[in-house]
Amino acid sequence: MKRLKRVAAIHDISGFGKCSLTVALPILSAAGIETTVLPTAVLSTHTGGFSGFTYRDLTEDMAAITAHWKSLGISFDAIYTGFLGSFEQLDLVNCFFDEFKADNNTILVDPVMADNGALYKIFSPEFAVGMRKLCERADIIVPNLTEAALLIGEKYNPGPYTEIYITDILKKLSDLGPKKVVLTGVFFDEDQLGAATYDAIQNEIAYTFEKRIPGYYHGTGDVFGSALLSAILNDFSLNESAAIAVRFTASSIQKTAAAGTDVRFGVNFEQTLPELLKDLRLI
Ligand code: PXL
């Protein structure tokens, strides 16, 4: 029996409204990956559409948690960062990379900060600059098109896109540092939606699409990122991993839409996990 691969997942815990650690932990665990969690904040709900949410910033705990893990001599096969709760946390995550980055592990940064052409209300434009610095150190980044525009300092384009446009964005994102880029929210026509991947070492661009389901479902970026990392750590190539993650996310949204669930509540990834495990050839 081989040892389990281990991920450090650095995201918030939003108690209600499935996203961040409440999806990363179950998805990665189901995919046979040991998941160590470094919570960045504890909220009663995510910030996308609920008013009056509570917010406990855990910035003060992060350095001590990092130091304790270092003292234990543990290592990680991947470091997966998502929603960061404060500007200072960008520096703390940089320090985490200093401590735990190795030649044989992968840093995956999901630069969670914006969607639909706008920065999330709780973030300042300086946060986007700091997030760019974090992306420079990543092996893989997973921005949506709004985040991509902020990272490369271009105006947001709402689409539909062309291959020429997407190729340009992918290459500019990779020029920041990461050798692998997965761009989400890509579509060439209104009926489909998916992701584009760029592997700068192989000089390979690939696309993967599923039928678009109307509506804006919260937490889908985290469902996608967690499934992507699950596939990468199960030794699938970048474009195979993106295809698996697009399928998993679309199928989770489809079940949620069929049930008529409030789009703020998160998607039904739970009953889609068997499909993911089949795609990963784990069952
Ligand atoms: O899914 C991204 C995300 C994660 N965590 C929190 C959020 C959001 C998006 O709005 O508010 C707290």
GROMACS .gro file of C-alpha atoms and ligand atoms in nm:
model
  295
    1MET     CA    1   0.000   0.000   0.000
    2LYS     CA    2   0.145   0.335  -0.102
    3ARG     CA    3   0.137   0.621   0.147
    4LEU     CA    4  -0.139   0.878   0.101
    5LYS     CA    5  -0.056   1.204  -0.073
    6ARG     CA    6  -0.103   1.504   0.155
    7VAL     CA    7  -0.237   1.850   0.074
    8ALA     CA    8  -0.229   2.168   0.281
    9ALA     CA    9  -0.556   2.345   0.201
   10ILE     CA   10  -0.549   2.715   0.291
   11HIS     CA   11  -0.904   2.857   0.263
   12ASP     CA   12  -1.177   2.993   0.490
   13ILE     CA   13  -1.452   2.794   0.661
   14SER     CA   14  -1.790   2.933   0.562
   15GLY     CA   15  -2.032   2.746   0.786
   16PHE     CA   16  -2.332   2.765   0.554
   17GLY     CA   17  -2.326   2.796   0.175
   18LYS     CA   18  -2.094   2.521   0.052
   19CYS     CA   19  -1.758   2.660  -0.067
   20SER     CA   20  -1.390   2.676   0.030
   21LEU     CA   21  -1.297   2.421   0.302
   22THR     CA   22  -1.646   2.270   0.329
   23VAL     CA   23  -1.602   2.147  -0.029
   24ALA     CA   24  -1.222   2.111  -0.055
   25LEU     CA   25  -1.197   1.877   0.244
   26PRO     CA   26  -1.468   1.627   0.140
   27ILE     CA   27  -1.369   1.624  -0.228
   28LEU     CA   28  -0.995   1.576  -0.169
   29SER     CA   29  -1.059   1.317   0.104
   30ALA     CA   30  -1.298   1.122  -0.119
   31ALA     CA   31  -1.026   1.123  -0.387
   32GLY     CA   32  -0.791   0.949  -0.144
   33ILE     CA   33  -0.587   1.254  -0.050
   34GLU     CA   34  -0.500   1.338   0.310
   35THR     CA   35  -0.607   1.697   0.366
   36THR     CA   36  -0.452   1.921   0.629
   37VAL     CA   37  -0.649   2.243   0.675
   38LEU     CA   38  -0.521   2.590   0.752
   39PRO     CA   39  -0.838   2.799   0.797
   40THR     CA   40  -0.795   3.166   0.706
   41ALA     CA   41  -1.124   3.285   0.858
   42VAL     CA   42  -1.446   3.144   1.001
   43LEU     CA   43  -1.768   3.292   0.866
   44SER     CA   44  -2.131   3.206   0.932
   45THR     CA   45  -2.187   3.204   0.552
   46HIS     CA   46  -1.982   3.296   0.247
   47THR     CA   47  -1.994   3.662   0.146
   48GLY     CA   48  -2.178   3.611  -0.184
   49GLY     CA   49  -2.540   3.707  -0.133
   50PHE     CA   50  -2.612   3.678   0.240
   51SER     CA   51  -2.632   3.987   0.458
   52GLY     CA   52  -2.523   3.996   0.822
   53PHE     CA   53  -2.263   3.721   0.805
   54THR     CA   54  -2.017   3.686   1.094
   55TYR     CA   55  -1.646   3.703   1.017
   56ARG     CA   56  -1.367   3.578   1.244
   57ASP     CA   57  -1.030   3.662   1.091
   58LEU     CA   58  -0.768   3.397   1.173
   59THR     CA   59  -0.464   3.594   1.048
   60GLU     CA   60  -0.313   3.588   1.397
   61ASP     CA   61  -0.316   3.209   1.415
   62MET     CA   62  -0.164   3.136   1.077
   63ALA     CA   63   0.207   3.193   1.157
   64ALA     CA   64   0.183   2.978   1.472
   65ILE     CA   65   0.008   2.696   1.284
   66THR     CA   66   0.274   2.710   1.011
   67ALA     CA   67   0.555   2.703   1.272
   68HIS     CA   68   0.397   2.408   1.455
   69TRP     CA   69   0.363   2.202   1.136
   70LYS     CA   70   0.725   2.285   1.047
   71SER     CA   71   0.838   2.166   1.392
   72LEU     CA   72   0.661   1.832   1.328
   73GLY     CA   73   0.870   1.776   1.015
   74ILE     CA   74   0.564   1.713   0.799
   75SER     CA   75   0.565   1.777   0.426
   76PHE     CA   76   0.298   1.828   0.163
   77ASP     CA   77   0.258   1.693  -0.190
   78ALA     CA   78   0.057   2.004  -0.274
   79ILE     CA   79  -0.028   2.339  -0.122
   80TYR     CA   80  -0.372   2.459  -0.231
   81THR     CA   81  -0.469   2.817  -0.153
   82GLY     CA   82  -0.808   2.980  -0.203
   83PHE     CA   83  -1.000   3.255  -0.022
   84LEU     CA   84  -0.766   3.457   0.199
   85GLY     CA   85  -0.924   3.661   0.474
   86SER     CA   86  -0.698   3.968   0.486
   87PHE     CA   87  -0.419   4.150   0.305
   88GLU     CA   88  -0.162   4.031   0.565
   89GLN     CA   89  -0.254   3.673   0.485
   90LEU     CA   90  -0.093   3.712   0.143
   91ASP     CA   91   0.243   3.756   0.321
   92LEU     CA   92   0.170   3.472   0.560
   93VAL     CA   93   0.095   3.239   0.269
   94ASN     CA   94   0.420   3.352   0.104
   95CYS     CA   95   0.598   3.250   0.428
   96PHE     CA   96   0.411   2.917   0.417
   97PHE     CA   97   0.551   2.862   0.067
   98ASP     CA   98   0.904   2.946   0.195
   99GLU     CA   99   0.866   2.677   0.462
  100PHE     CA  100   0.696   2.403   0.264
  101LYS     CA  101   0.773   2.444  -0.107
  102ALA     CA  102   1.001   2.163  -0.228
  103ASP     CA  103   1.129   2.042  -0.565
  104ASN     CA  104   0.878   1.758  -0.573
  105ASN     CA  105   0.559   1.932  -0.464
  106THR     CA  106   0.302   2.152  -0.632
  107ILE     CA  107   0.168   2.493  -0.536
  108LEU     CA  108  -0.183   2.549  -0.671
  109VAL     CA  109  -0.313   2.903  -0.620
  110ASP     CA  110  -0.677   2.980  -0.686
  111PRO     CA  111  -0.671   3.362  -0.678
  112VAL     CA  112  -1.019   3.389  -0.525
  113MET     CA  113  -1.102   3.760  -0.535
  114ALA     CA  114  -1.343   3.846  -0.814
  115ASP     CA  115  -1.616   3.728  -1.050
  116ASN     CA  116  -1.849   3.864  -1.317
  117GLY     CA  117  -1.622   4.160  -1.389
  118ALA     CA  118  -1.593   4.283  -1.028
  119LEU     CA  119  -1.364   4.241  -0.730
  120TYR     CA  120  -1.549   4.092  -0.428
  121LYS     CA  121  -1.665   4.383  -0.211
  122ILE     CA  122  -1.442   4.291   0.083
  123PHE     CA  123  -1.120   4.323  -0.125
  124SER     CA  124  -0.928   4.637  -0.226
  125PRO     CA  125  -0.740   4.684  -0.557
  126GLU     CA  126  -0.413   4.643  -0.356
  127PHE     CA  127  -0.529   4.294  -0.264
  128ALA     CA  128  -0.528   4.207  -0.635
  129VAL     CA  129  -0.167   4.327  -0.661
  130GLY     CA  130  -0.071   4.109  -0.363
  131MET     CA  131  -0.253   3.813  -0.515
  132ARG     CA  132  -0.050   3.856  -0.833
  133LYS     CA  133   0.270   3.816  -0.625
  134LEU     CA  134   0.135   3.491  -0.482
  135CYS     CA  135   0.048   3.367  -0.831
  136GLU     CA  136   0.407   3.437  -0.943
  137ARG     CA  137   0.522   3.164  -0.703
  138ALA     CA  138   0.261   2.906  -0.802
  139ASP     CA  139   0.314   2.601  -1.023
  140ILE     CA  140  -0.053   2.607  -1.125
  141ILE     CA  141  -0.306   2.891  -1.109
  142VAL     CA  142  -0.682   2.861  -1.156
  143PRO     CA  143  -0.829   3.207  -1.220
  144ASN     CA  144  -1.165   3.284  -1.373
  145LEU     CA  145  -1.169   3.545  -1.650
  146THR     CA  146  -1.233   3.836  -1.409
  147GLU     CA  147  -0.940   3.731  -1.190
  148ALA     CA  148  -0.724   3.678  -1.499
  149ALA     CA  149  -0.792   4.036  -1.616
  150LEU     CA  150  -0.695   4.172  -1.271
  151LEU     CA  151  -0.379   3.961  -1.264
  152ILE     CA  152  -0.251   4.079  -1.602
  153GLY     CA  153  -0.382   4.436  -1.569
  154GLU     CA  154  -0.631   4.422  -1.856
  155LYS     CA  155  -0.992   4.527  -1.886
  156TYR     CA  156  -1.248   4.250  -1.819
  157ASN     CA  157  -1.406   4.106  -2.132
  158PRO     CA  158  -1.749   3.943  -2.066
  159GLY     CA  159  -1.725   3.711  -2.372
  160PRO     CA  160  -1.800   3.517  -2.583
  161TYR     CA  161  -1.429   3.463  -2.642
  162THR     CA  162  -1.214   3.352  -2.933
  163GLU     CA  163  -0.924   3.107  -2.930
  164ILE     CA  164  -0.687   3.393  -3.014
  165TYR     CA  165  -0.806   3.594  -2.712
  166ILE     CA  166  -0.788   3.298  -2.472
  167THR     CA  167  -0.442   3.197  -2.598
  168ASP     CA  168  -0.316   3.550  -2.533
  169ILE     CA  169  -0.459   3.554  -2.179
  170LEU     CA  170  -0.317   3.207  -2.098
  171LYS     CA  171   0.032   3.306  -2.213
  172LYS     CA  172   0.027   3.637  -2.025
  173LEU     CA  173  -0.081   3.454  -1.708
  174SER     CA  174   0.197   3.199  -1.749
  175ASP     CA  175   0.448   3.482  -1.805
  176LEU     CA  176   0.376   3.586  -1.444
  177GLY     CA  177   0.552   3.262  -1.336
  178PRO     CA  178   0.324   2.956  -1.327
  179LYS     CA  179   0.407   2.692  -1.586
  180LYS     CA  180   0.050   2.564  -1.579
  181VAL     CA  181  -0.262   2.775  -1.610
  182VAL     CA  182  -0.625   2.664  -1.591
  183LEU     CA  183  -0.866   2.938  -1.692
  184THR     CA  184  -1.231   2.891  -1.593
  185GLY     CA  185  -1.548   3.047  -1.733
  186VAL     CA  186  -1.436   3.009  -2.096
  187PHE     CA  187  -1.700   2.996  -2.371
  188PHE     CA  188  -1.701   3.048  -2.747
  189ASP     CA  189  -2.082   3.040  -2.772
  190GLU     CA  190  -2.369   3.077  -2.523
  191ASP     CA  191  -2.459   2.704  -2.511
  192GLN     CA  192  -2.138   2.584  -2.352
  193LEU     CA  193  -1.903   2.671  -2.070
  194GLY     CA  194  -1.575   2.524  -1.957
  195ALA     CA  195  -1.205   2.571  -1.904
  196ALA     CA  196  -0.887   2.626  -2.102
  197THR     CA  197  -0.552   2.482  -1.997
  198TYR     CA  198  -0.200   2.588  -2.088
  199ASP     CA  199   0.106   2.380  -2.013
  200ALA     CA  200   0.402   2.608  -2.091
  201ILE     CA  201   0.660   2.327  -2.072
  202GLN     CA  202   0.473   2.110  -2.326
  203ASN     CA  203   0.356   2.427  -2.507
  204GLU     CA  204   0.009   2.276  -2.513
  205ILE     CA  205  -0.330   2.447  -2.498
  206ALA     CA  206  -0.650   2.246  -2.455
  207TYR     CA  207  -1.019   2.320  -2.402
  208THR     CA  208  -1.293   2.131  -2.227
  209PHE     CA  209  -1.662   2.226  -2.231
  210GLU     CA  210  -1.996   2.106  -2.100
  211LYS     CA  211  -2.347   2.232  -2.170
  212ARG     CA  212  -2.407   2.563  -1.990
  213ILE     CA  213  -2.668   2.558  -1.712
  214PRO     CA  214  -2.817   2.906  -1.668
  215GLY     CA  215  -2.771   3.083  -1.334
  216TYR     CA  216  -2.482   3.178  -1.109
  217TYR     CA  217  -2.415   2.900  -0.860
  218HIS     CA  218  -2.193   2.986  -0.563
  219GLY     CA  219  -1.891   2.780  -0.463
  220THR     CA  220  -1.840   2.625  -0.805
  221GLY     CA  221  -1.485   2.764  -0.834
  222ASP     CA  222  -1.388   2.572  -0.521
  223VAL     CA  223  -1.564   2.256  -0.638
  224PHE     CA  224  -1.372   2.287  -0.965
  225GLY     CA  225  -1.033   2.360  -0.802
  226SER     CA  226  -1.068   2.073  -0.555
  227ALA     CA  227  -1.162   1.824  -0.830
  228LEU     CA  228  -0.878   1.953  -1.049
  229LEU     CA  229  -0.622   1.900  -0.772
  230SER     CA  230  -0.773   1.558  -0.692
  231ALA     CA  231  -0.711   1.453  -1.054
  232ILE     CA  232  -0.360   1.602  -1.071
  233LEU     CA  233  -0.259   1.418  -0.752
  234ASN     CA  234  -0.407   1.099  -0.897
  235ASP     CA  235  -0.155   1.143  -1.183
  236PHE     CA  236  -0.383   1.272  -1.458
  237SER     CA  237  -0.239   1.526  -1.704
  238LEU     CA  238  -0.337   1.891  -1.678
  239ASN     CA  239  -0.594   1.878  -1.958
  240GLU     CA  240  -0.737   1.544  -1.842
  241SER     CA  241  -0.766   1.690  -1.491
  242ALA     CA  242  -0.946   1.999  -1.620
  243ALA     CA  243  -1.187   1.782  -1.820
  244ILE     CA  244  -1.263   1.572  -1.509
  245ALA     CA  245  -1.314   1.891  -1.302
  246VAL     CA  246  -1.542   2.053  -1.562
  247ARG     CA  247  -1.753   1.735  -1.581
  248PHE     CA  248  -1.776   1.709  -1.202
  249THR     CA  249  -1.870   2.076  -1.159
  250ALA     CA  250  -2.129   2.074  -1.439
  251SER     CA  251  -2.290   1.755  -1.307
  252SER     CA  252  -2.302   1.901  -0.952
  253ILE     CA  253  -2.470   2.217  -1.087
  254GLN     CA  254  -2.714   2.013  -1.293
  255LYS     CA  255  -2.841   1.823  -0.985
  256THR     CA  256  -2.872   2.151  -0.792
  257ALA     CA  257  -3.067   2.315  -1.075
  258ALA     CA  258  -3.296   2.011  -1.106
  259ALA     CA  259  -3.378   2.035  -0.733
  260GLY     CA  260  -3.442   2.411  -0.761
  261THR     CA  261  -3.201   2.485  -0.475
  262ASP     CA  262  -3.117   2.849  -0.392
  263VAL     CA  263  -2.803   2.930  -0.593
  264ARG     CA  264  -2.636   3.078  -0.283
  265PHE     CA  265  -2.647   2.747  -0.095
  266GLY     CA  266  -2.375   2.572  -0.296
  267VAL     CA  267  -2.397   2.283  -0.542
  268ASN     CA  268  -2.476   1.917  -0.495
  269PHE     CA  269  -2.122   1.784  -0.522
  270GLU     CA  270  -2.195   1.522  -0.256
  271GLN     CA  271  -2.411   1.302  -0.481
  272THR     CA  272  -2.169   1.363  -0.770
  273LEU     CA  273  -1.867   1.222  -0.583
  274PRO     CA  274  -1.924   0.867  -0.719
  275GLU     CA  275  -1.897   1.009  -1.075
  276LEU     CA  276  -1.571   1.181  -0.981
  277LEU     CA  277  -1.428   0.864  -0.829
  278LYS     CA  278  -1.518   0.670  -1.146
  279ASP     CA  279  -1.350   0.936  -1.361
  280LEU     CA  280  -1.043   0.913  -1.135
  281ARG     CA  281  -1.055   0.530  -1.177
  282LEU     CA  282  -1.067   0.488  -0.800
  283ILE     CA  283  -1.385   0.277  -0.813
  284PXL     O1  284  -1.611   3.044  -0.328
  284PXL     C1  285  -1.531   3.154  -0.307
  284PXL     C2  286  -1.548   3.211  -0.170
  284PXL     C3  287  -1.486   3.152  -0.063
  284PXL     N1  288  -1.498   3.197   0.062
  284PXL     C4  289  -1.576   3.305   0.088
  284PXL     C5  290  -1.644   3.369  -0.015
  284PXL     C6  291  -1.629   3.321  -0.147
  284PXL     C7  292  -1.698   3.388  -0.256
  284PXL     O2  293  -1.779   3.475  -0.242
  284PXL     O3  294  -1.721   3.473   0.013
  284PXL     C8  295  -1.590   3.353   0.229
   0.00000   0.00000   0.00000
